[in-house]
XYZ file of C-alpha atoms in Angstrom:
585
model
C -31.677 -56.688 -20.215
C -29.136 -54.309 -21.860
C -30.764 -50.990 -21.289
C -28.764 -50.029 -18.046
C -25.129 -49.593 -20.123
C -26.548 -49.067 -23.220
C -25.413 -45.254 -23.520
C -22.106 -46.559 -22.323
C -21.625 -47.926 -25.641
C -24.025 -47.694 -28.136
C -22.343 -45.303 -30.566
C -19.258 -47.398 -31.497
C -21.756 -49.969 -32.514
C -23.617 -47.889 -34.863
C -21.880 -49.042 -38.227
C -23.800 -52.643 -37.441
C -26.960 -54.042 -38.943
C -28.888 -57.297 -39.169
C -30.404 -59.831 -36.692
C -27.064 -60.977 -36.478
C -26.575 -58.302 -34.261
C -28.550 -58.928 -30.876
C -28.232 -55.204 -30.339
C -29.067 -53.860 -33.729
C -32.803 -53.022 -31.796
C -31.028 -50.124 -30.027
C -29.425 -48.900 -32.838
C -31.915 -47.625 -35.327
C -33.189 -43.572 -35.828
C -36.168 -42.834 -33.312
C -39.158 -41.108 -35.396
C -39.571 -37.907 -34.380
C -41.863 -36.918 -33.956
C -43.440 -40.337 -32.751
C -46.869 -39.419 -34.297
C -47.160 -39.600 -38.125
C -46.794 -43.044 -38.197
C -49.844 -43.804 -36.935
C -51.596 -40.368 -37.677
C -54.058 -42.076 -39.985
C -54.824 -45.424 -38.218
C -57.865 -45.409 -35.663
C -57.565 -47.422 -32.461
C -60.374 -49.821 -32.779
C -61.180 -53.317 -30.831
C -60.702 -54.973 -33.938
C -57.508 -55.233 -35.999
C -58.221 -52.809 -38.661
C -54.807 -52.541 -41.457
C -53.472 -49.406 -42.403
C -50.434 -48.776 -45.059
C -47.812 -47.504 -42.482
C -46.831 -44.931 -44.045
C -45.709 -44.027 -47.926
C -42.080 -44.434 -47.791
C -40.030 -47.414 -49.369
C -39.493 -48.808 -45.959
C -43.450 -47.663 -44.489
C -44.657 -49.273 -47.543
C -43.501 -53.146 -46.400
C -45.803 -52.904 -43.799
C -49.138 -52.903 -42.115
C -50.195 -51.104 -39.130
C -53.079 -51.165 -36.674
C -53.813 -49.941 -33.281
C -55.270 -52.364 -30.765
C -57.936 -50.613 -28.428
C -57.699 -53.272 -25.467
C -58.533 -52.246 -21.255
C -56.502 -50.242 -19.396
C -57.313 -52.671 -16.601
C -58.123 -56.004 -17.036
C -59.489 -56.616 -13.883
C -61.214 -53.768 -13.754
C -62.720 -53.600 -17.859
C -66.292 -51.720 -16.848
C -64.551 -48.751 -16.130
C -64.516 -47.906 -19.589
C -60.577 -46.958 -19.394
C -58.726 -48.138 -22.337
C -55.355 -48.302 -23.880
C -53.882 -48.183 -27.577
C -51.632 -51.044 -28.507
C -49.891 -49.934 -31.501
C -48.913 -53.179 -33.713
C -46.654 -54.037 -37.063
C -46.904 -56.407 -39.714
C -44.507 -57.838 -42.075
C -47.261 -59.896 -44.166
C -46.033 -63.063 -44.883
C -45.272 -63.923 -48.531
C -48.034 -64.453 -51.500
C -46.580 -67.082 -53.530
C -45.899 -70.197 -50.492
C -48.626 -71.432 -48.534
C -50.229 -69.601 -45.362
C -49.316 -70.516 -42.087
C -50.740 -67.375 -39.762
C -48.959 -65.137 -37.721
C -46.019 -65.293 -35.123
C -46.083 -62.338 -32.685
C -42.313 -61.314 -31.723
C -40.866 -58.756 -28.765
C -37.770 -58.017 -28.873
C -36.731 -57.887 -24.927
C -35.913 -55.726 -22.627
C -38.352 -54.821 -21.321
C -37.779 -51.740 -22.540
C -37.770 -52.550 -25.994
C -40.572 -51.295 -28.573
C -41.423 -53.646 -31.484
C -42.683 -50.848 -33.947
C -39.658 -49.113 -35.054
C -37.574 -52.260 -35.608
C -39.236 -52.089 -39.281
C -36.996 -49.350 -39.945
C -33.581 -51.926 -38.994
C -32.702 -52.864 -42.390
C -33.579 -56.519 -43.173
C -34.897 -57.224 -39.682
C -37.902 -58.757 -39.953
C -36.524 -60.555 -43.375
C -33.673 -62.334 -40.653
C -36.605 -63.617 -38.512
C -38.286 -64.982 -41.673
C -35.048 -66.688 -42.803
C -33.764 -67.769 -39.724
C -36.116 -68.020 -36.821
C -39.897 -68.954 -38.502
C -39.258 -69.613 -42.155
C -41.815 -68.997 -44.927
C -45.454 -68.692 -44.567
C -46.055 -66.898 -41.619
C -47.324 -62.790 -41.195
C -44.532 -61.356 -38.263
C -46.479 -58.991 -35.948
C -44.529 -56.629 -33.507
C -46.183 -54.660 -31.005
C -45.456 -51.457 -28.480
C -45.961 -52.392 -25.026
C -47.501 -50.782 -21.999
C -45.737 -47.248 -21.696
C -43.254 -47.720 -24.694
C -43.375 -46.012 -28.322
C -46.173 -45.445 -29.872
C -48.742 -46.934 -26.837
C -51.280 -44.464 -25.049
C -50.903 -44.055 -22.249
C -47.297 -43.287 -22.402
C -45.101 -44.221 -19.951
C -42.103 -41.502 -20.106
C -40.630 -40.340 -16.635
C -38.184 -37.316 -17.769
C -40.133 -35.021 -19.735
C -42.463 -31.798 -18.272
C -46.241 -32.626 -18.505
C -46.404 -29.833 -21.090
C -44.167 -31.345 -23.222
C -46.662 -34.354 -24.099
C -48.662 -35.167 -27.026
C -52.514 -34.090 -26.142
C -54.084 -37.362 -24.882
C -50.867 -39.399 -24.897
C -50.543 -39.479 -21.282
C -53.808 -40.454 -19.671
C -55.824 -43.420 -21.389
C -58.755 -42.959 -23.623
C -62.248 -44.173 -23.200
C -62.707 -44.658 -26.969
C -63.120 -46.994 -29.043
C -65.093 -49.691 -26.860
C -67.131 -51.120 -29.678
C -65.440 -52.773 -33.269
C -65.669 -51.002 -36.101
C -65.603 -52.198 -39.751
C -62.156 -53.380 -40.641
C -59.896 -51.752 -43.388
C -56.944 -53.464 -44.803
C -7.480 -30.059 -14.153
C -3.282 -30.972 -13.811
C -1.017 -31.250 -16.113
C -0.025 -35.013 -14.987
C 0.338 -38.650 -16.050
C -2.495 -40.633 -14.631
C -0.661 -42.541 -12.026
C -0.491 -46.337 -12.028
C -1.792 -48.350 -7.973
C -1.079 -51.557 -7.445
C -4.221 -54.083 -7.083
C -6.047 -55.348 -4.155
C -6.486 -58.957 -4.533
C -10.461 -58.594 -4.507
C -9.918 -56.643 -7.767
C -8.320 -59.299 -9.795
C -10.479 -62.182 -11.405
C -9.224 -64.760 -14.050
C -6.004 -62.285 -13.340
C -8.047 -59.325 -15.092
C -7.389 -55.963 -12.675
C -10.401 -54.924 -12.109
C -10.913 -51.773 -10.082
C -13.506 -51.219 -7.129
C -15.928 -48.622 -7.852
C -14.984 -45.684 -5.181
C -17.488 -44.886 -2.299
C -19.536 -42.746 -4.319
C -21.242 -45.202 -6.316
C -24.053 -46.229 -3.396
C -24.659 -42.536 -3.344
C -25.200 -41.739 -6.583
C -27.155 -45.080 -6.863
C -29.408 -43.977 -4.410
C -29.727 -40.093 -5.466
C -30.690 -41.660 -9.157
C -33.387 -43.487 -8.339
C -34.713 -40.931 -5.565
C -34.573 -38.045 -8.547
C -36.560 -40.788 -10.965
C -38.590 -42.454 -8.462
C -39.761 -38.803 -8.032
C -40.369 -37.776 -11.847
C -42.138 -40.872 -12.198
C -44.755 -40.652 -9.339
C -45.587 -37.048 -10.955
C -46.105 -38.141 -14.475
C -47.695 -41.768 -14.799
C -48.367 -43.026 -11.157
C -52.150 -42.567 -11.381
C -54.669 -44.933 -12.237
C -55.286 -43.260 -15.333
C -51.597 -43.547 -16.460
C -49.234 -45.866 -17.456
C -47.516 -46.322 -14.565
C -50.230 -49.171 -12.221
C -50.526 -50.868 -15.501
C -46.757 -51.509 -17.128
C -46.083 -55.377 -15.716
C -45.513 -58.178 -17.552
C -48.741 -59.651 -16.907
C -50.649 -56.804 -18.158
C -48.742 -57.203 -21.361
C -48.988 -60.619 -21.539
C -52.859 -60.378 -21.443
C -52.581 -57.560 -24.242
C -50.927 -60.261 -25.973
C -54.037 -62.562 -25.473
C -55.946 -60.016 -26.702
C -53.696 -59.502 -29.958
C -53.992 -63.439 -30.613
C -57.973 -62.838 -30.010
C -58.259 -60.285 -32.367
C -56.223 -62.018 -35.303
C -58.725 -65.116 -34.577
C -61.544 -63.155 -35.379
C -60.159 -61.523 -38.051
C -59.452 -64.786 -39.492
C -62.839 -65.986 -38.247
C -61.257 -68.834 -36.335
C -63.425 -70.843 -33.408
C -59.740 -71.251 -31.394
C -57.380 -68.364 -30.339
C -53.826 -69.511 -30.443
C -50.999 -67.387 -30.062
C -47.479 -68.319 -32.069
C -44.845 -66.399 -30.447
C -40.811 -65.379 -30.888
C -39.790 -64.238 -27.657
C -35.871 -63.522 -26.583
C -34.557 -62.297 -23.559
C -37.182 -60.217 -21.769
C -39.306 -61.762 -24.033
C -39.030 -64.821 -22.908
C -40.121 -64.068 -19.411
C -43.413 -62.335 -21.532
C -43.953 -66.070 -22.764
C -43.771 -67.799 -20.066
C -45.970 -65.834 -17.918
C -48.496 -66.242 -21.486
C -47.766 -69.928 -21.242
C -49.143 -70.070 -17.465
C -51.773 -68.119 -17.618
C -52.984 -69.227 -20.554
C -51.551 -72.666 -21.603
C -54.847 -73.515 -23.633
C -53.647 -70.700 -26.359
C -50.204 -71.584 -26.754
C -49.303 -72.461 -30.138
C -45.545 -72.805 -31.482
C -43.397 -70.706 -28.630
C -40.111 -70.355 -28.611
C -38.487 -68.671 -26.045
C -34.440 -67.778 -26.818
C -32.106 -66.595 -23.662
C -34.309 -67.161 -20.490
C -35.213 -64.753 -17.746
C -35.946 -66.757 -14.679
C -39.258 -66.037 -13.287
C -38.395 -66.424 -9.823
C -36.273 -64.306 -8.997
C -37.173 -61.371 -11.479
C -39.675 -60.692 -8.994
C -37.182 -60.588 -6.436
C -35.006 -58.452 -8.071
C -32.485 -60.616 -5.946
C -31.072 -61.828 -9.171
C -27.270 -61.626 -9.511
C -26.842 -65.360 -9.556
C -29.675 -65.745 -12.484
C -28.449 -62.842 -14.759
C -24.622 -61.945 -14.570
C -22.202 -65.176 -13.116
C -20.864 -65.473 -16.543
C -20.005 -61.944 -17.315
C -16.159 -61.938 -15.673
C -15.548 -65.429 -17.680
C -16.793 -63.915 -20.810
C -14.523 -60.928 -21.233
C -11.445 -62.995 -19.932
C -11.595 -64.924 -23.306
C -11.309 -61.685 -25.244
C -7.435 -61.607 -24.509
C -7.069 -65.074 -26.547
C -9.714 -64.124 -29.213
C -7.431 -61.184 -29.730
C -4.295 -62.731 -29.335
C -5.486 -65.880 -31.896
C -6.499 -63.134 -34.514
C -3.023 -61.459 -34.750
C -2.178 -57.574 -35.254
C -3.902 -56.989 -38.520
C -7.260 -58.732 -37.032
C -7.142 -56.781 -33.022
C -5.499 -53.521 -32.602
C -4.673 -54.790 -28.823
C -2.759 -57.616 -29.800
C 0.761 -57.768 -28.380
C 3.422 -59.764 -26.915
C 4.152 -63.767 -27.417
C 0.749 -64.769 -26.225
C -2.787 -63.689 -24.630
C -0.983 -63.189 -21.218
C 0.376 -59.820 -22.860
C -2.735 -58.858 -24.575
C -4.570 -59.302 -20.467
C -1.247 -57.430 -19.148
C -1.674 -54.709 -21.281
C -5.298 -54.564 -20.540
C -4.540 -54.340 -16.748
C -1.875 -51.881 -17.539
C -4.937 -49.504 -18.832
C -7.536 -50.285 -15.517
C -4.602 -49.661 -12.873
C -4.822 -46.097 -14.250
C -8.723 -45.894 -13.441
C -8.695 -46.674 -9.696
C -11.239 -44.261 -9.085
C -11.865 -45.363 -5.297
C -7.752 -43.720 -4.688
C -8.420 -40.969 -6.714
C -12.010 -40.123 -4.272
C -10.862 -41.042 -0.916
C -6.911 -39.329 -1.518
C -7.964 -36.255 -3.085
C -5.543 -37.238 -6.034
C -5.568 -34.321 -8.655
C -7.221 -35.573 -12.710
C -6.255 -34.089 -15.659
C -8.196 -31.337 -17.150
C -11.120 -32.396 -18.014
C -10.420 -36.016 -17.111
C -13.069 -37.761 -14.820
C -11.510 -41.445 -13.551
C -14.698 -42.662 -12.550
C -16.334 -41.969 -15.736
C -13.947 -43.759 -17.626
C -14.027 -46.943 -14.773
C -17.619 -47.140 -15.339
C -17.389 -47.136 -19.552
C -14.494 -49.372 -19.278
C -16.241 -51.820 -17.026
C -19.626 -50.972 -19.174
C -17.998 -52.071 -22.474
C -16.155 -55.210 -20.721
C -19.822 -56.147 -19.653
C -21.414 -54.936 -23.194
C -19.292 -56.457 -25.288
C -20.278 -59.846 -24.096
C -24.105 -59.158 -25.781
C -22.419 -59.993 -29.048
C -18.524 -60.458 -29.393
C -17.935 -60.689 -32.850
C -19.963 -57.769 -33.335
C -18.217 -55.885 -30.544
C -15.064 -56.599 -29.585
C -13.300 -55.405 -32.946
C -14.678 -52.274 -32.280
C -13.792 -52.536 -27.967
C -10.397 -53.700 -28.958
C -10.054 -50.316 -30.623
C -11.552 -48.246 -28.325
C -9.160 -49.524 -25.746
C -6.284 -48.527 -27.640
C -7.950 -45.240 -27.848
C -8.221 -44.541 -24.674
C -4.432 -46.076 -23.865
C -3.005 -43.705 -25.949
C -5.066 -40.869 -24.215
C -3.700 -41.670 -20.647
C -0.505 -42.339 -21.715
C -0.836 -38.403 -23.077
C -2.382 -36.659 -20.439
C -0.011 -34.545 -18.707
C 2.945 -35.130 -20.827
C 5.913 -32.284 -20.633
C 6.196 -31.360 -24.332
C 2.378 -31.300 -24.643
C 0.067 -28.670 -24.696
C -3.042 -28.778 -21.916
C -5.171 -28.263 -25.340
C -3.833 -31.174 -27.160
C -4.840 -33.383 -24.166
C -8.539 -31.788 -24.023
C -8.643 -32.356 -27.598
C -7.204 -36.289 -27.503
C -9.834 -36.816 -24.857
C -12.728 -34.790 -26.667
C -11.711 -37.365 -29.465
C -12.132 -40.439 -27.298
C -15.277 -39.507 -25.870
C -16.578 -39.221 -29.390
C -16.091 -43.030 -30.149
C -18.477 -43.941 -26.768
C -21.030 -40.430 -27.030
C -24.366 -41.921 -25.559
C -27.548 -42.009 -27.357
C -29.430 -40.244 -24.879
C -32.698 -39.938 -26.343
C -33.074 -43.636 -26.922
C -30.859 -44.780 -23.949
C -33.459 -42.672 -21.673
C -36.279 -44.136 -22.663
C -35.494 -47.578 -22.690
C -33.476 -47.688 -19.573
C -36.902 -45.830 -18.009
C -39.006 -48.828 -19.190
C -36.347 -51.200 -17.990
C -36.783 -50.114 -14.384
C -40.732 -48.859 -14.633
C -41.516 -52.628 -15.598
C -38.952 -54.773 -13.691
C -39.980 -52.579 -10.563
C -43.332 -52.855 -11.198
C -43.374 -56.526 -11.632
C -41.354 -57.134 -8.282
C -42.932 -57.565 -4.871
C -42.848 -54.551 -2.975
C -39.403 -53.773 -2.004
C -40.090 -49.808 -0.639
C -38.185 -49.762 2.550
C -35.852 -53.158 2.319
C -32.407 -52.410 2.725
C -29.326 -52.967 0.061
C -26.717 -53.496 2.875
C -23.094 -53.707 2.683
C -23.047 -57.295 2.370
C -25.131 -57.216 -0.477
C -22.403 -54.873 -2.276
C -20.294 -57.343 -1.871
C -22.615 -60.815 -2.735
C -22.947 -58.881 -6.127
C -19.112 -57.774 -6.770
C -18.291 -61.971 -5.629
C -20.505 -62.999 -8.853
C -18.872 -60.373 -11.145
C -16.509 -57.199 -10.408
C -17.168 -56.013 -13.869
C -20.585 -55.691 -13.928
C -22.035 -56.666 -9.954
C -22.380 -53.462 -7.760
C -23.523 -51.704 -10.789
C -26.589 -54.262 -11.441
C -27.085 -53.777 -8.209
C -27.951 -50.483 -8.535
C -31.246 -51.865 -10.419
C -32.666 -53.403 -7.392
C -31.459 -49.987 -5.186
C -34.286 -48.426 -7.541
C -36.834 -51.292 -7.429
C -36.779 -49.862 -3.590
C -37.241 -46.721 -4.390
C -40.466 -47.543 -6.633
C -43.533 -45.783 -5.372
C -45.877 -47.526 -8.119
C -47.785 -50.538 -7.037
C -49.330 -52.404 -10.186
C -53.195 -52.648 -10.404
C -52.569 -56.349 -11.207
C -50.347 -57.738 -8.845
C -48.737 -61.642 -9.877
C -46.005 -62.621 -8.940
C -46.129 -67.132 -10.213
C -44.842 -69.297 -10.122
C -44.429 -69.926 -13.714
C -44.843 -73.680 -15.464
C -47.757 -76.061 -16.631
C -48.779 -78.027 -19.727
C -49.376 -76.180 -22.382
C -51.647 -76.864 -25.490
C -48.534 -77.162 -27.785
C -44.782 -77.794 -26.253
C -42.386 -75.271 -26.105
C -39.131 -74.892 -27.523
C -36.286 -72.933 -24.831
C -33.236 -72.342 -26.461
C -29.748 -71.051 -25.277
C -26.131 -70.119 -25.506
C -23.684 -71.783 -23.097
C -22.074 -68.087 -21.863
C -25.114 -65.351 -21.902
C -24.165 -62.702 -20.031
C -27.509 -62.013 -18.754
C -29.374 -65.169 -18.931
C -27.477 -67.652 -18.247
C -28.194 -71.386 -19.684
C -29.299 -72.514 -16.302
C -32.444 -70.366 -16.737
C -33.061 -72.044 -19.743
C -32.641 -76.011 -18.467
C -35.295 -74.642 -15.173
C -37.352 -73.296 -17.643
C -37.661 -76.773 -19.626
C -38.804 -78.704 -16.635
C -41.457 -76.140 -15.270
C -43.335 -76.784 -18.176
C -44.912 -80.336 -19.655
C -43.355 -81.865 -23.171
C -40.578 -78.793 -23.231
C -37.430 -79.136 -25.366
C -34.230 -77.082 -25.062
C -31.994 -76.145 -27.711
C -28.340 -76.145 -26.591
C -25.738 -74.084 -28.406
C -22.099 -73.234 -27.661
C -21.323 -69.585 -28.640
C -20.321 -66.442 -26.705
C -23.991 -64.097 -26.806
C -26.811 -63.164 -25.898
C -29.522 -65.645 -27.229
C -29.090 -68.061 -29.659
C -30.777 -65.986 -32.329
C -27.779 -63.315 -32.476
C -25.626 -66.218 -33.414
C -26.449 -67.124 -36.459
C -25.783 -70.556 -35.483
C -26.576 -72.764 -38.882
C -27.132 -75.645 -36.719
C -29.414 -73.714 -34.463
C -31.488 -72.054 -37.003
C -32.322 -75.362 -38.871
C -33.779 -77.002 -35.334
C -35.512 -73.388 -35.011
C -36.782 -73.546 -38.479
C -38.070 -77.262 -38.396
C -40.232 -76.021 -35.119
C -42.034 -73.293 -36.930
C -42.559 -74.793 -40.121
C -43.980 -78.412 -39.264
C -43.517 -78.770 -35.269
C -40.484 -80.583 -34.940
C -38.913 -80.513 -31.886
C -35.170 -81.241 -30.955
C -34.334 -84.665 -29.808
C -31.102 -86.140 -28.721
C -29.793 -83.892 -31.287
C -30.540 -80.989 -29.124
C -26.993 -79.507 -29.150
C -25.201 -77.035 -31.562
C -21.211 -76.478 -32.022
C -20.044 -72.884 -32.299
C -19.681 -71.383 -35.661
C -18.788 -67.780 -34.632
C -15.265 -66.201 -35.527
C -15.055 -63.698 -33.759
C -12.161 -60.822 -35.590
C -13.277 -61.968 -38.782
């Protein structure tokens, strides 16, 4: 669920690795081109293993492309698509215990290049499944390496040959191979702006407008370049994807020559929402599942979701000012004053410089080269971003904030030059330059999937009221989500396979739901609904700041985690987990 704000911040979080990191997914090199590899592995209905490739990293690895239907419903038409898959074979000397299939999230996310994160896939073995098992990542529907792809802002001509429609081949298996000078003025706060006495600025008038022109201008690029049958557009919903995972598990069985298909799966985030709609449609093939930060199936097809994602983010960043404050100068480069009180005044001493919505409807003059509402949105981006994983991030926030103090407080001054400003600021935007590449074509699968999985919302109206619902669960982060759903009504794509739940039954094996008791995203009260919608369910409960319990590195968490994959034990009445994190280490 990060993609949205990901550009927002994604570069001062590039000196982090590890599944400690819940974000270290975004954070790797894109392969470019995508093609070599997988230049040598045929698609084939059968899991056939390639080496991935012949470099140190390649060389861990196993890859195969999965030829499965385009349409599932409609599998005569001889229309198929490539799911390109990864394997981290388990080790040689300890017992085999089969495979656990992982996704990362999202949706958005691709599963294939996370074997270039350093150590990635050796954290999930340590932490998450233990030894034994083979961990299998896949691309889905639209995203990486998968034909057909699913990319919105590129020219037709710009595409691989074949990559954009599906293939018809193979059908059959094969044998298997292994502006002034001025200082930004200070405004006084409307009391709808403050929360746990954080200033927090509107976002001016202009924000439903550009919300609206964005998703008309990629509502349009997408209907031109994947909305036929043919493409990936019709086909990129979750329960297409969970079906190609079905079809993974059904090929490993065979492989394996096993009479029973059953699917182990690691799914956080997004992924959990792939699991569950696995675990309804088909509960007979569930093996060990555990599902880490829940999405709630309900109202993801709603896309009426503020109170199941974001009521925690507001709370969350109004406990950085005592983190900071607790750590002491040498620790947090924002700390001041006698107590966290100063720390939050200086804070609000930065925002009442960005209220945008005074500087659009007065016509009050910027500073060369100085857009407010830019910097509102990255401010309130990073408030919301940081929150994904605070001991990670807010080190690095804490100093980007001082950054950015020191360049209003410089703008405009008498004894400075206009270039020494443009230069400050060209210095500050360095520490928060997007990844566009990446951030584009993850935040296009975010929408192309959570759009396409909604009921049809062309034509519904976001109203006024709803602008304000959204900004009463969380002025930080609300009328921007909403912007999400403002898309989502924009959507011209209807899926081939329309479902839409409910999600829950008994399952073959019972599932373990885990999560953190402040996720900005998905909340813990997806989690507990979650538990009771399906039979013999156990939750996991840990106290930390993040996203999923799996960024922790909780040592309590990761030995109930551990104890699931290894012999099936489930939490009991010993389902709950004290925080560990420090968070300015």
């Amino acid at each position: 669920m990060i993609m949205r704000l990901y550009s927002m911040y994604a570069a001062i979080l590039n000196p982090m690795k590890g599944l400690g990191n819940p974000l270290d997914q975004f954070l790797y090199k894109r392969q470019a081109p995508r093609e070599p590899l997988f230049v040598n592995v045929p698609a084939s209905v059968d899991l056939e293993w390639y080496s991935c490739g012949n470099g140190v990293i390649e060389s861990k690895f196993e890859c195969a492309r999965l030829s499965v239907p385009l349409d599932y419903k409609r599998p005569e038409n001889g229309l198929r698509a490539i799911v390109p898959i990864v394997k981290f074979p388990a080790e040689s000397n300890v017992p085999y215990k089969g495979s656990v299939l992982y996704n990362p999230g999202g949706p958005g996310q691709p599963g294939v290049e996370l074997i270039y994160l350093d150590s990635f896939f050796e954290d999930i073995r340590s932490d998450v499944v233990g030894p034994g098992w083979d961990i299998i990542a896949f691309d889905p529907r639209g995203m990486g390496y998968s034909i057909p792809h699913g990319s919105c802002n590129i020219t037709p001509g710009t595409f691989v040959p074949g990559r954009q429609n599906a293939t018809t081949l193979p059908t059959t298996p094969t044998r298997s191979n292994t502006r002034h000078r001025r200082r930004a003025p200070t405004f006084p706060p409307n009391n709808d702006e403050v929360v746990f006495n954080m200033l927090i600025p509107d976002d001016p008038p202009s924000r439903k407008t550009i919300a609206y022109a964005e998703a008309d201008s990629w509502t349009r690029a997408c209907q031109e370049l994947v909305s036929q049958y043919n493409q990936a557009g019709p086909h990129m919903n979750t329960v297409v994807m969970a079906t190609d995972m079905l079809s993974i598990a059904q090929a490993l069985a065979r492989e394996k020559n096993e009479s029973n298909t059953i699917l182990n799966y690691y799914g956080p985030s997004y992924g959990s929402l792939l699991g569950q709609y696995f675990a309804t449609l088909y509960p007979d093939n569930v093996g060990k599942f555990y599902l880490d930060g829940v999405v709630d199936a309900d109202t993801w097809v709603t896309q009426d979701n503020a109170n199941t994602t974001i009521i925690h983010v507001d709370k969350i960043w109004s406990k950085f000012f005592s983190a900071c404050y607790d750590a002491g100068p040498t620790k947090c480069s924002m700390f001041t004053g006698r107590n966290s009180h100063a720390v939050r005044d200086r804070f609000n001493a930065i925002t009442a410089k960005l209220n945008a919505t005074k500087y659009e409807l007065e016509g009050i003059p910027e500073a060369p080269h100085l857009n407010i509402t830019s910097l509102l949105w990255t401010i309130k981006g990073l408030a919301f971003g940081g929150g994904y994983s605070p001991s990670f991030i807010w080190p690095l926030l804490s100093n980007y904030l001082v950054s950015l103090e020191t360049l209003l407080a410089s703008i405009g001054s008498a004894n400075r030059d206009p270039e020494v400003s443009r230069r400050a600021l060209s210095e500050f935007e360095k520490r928060a330059e997007p990844a566009v590449d990446l951030y584009t074509k993850i935040s296009e699968s975010f929408y192309q999937v959570a759009c396409t999985d909604a009921r049809d919302l062309r034509g519904v109206e976001i109203t006024d009221a709803d602008w304000k619902v959204w900004k009463a669960v969380s002025k930080i982060i609300g009328p921007y989500k909403l912007a999400d759903r403002v898309r989502c009504t924009k959507w011209p794509i209807r899926p081939s396979w329309e479902w839409y739940g409910p999600v829950g039954g008994k399952t073959r094996t019972p599932i373990l739901f885990a999560g953190t008791t402040l996720d900005l995203i998905t909340p813990l009260i997806n989690s507990e609904k979650a538990r009771t919608l399906f039979k013999g369910a156990k939750m996991l409960y840990v106290d930390e700041i993040m996203h999923t319990v799996s960024g922790t590195k909780n040592r309590c968490a990761a030995r109930h985690v551990l104890a699931y994959f290894q012999n099936g034990t489930l939490p009991g009445h010993d389902n709950r987990c004290k925080g560990e994190a420090t968070i300015f280490k």
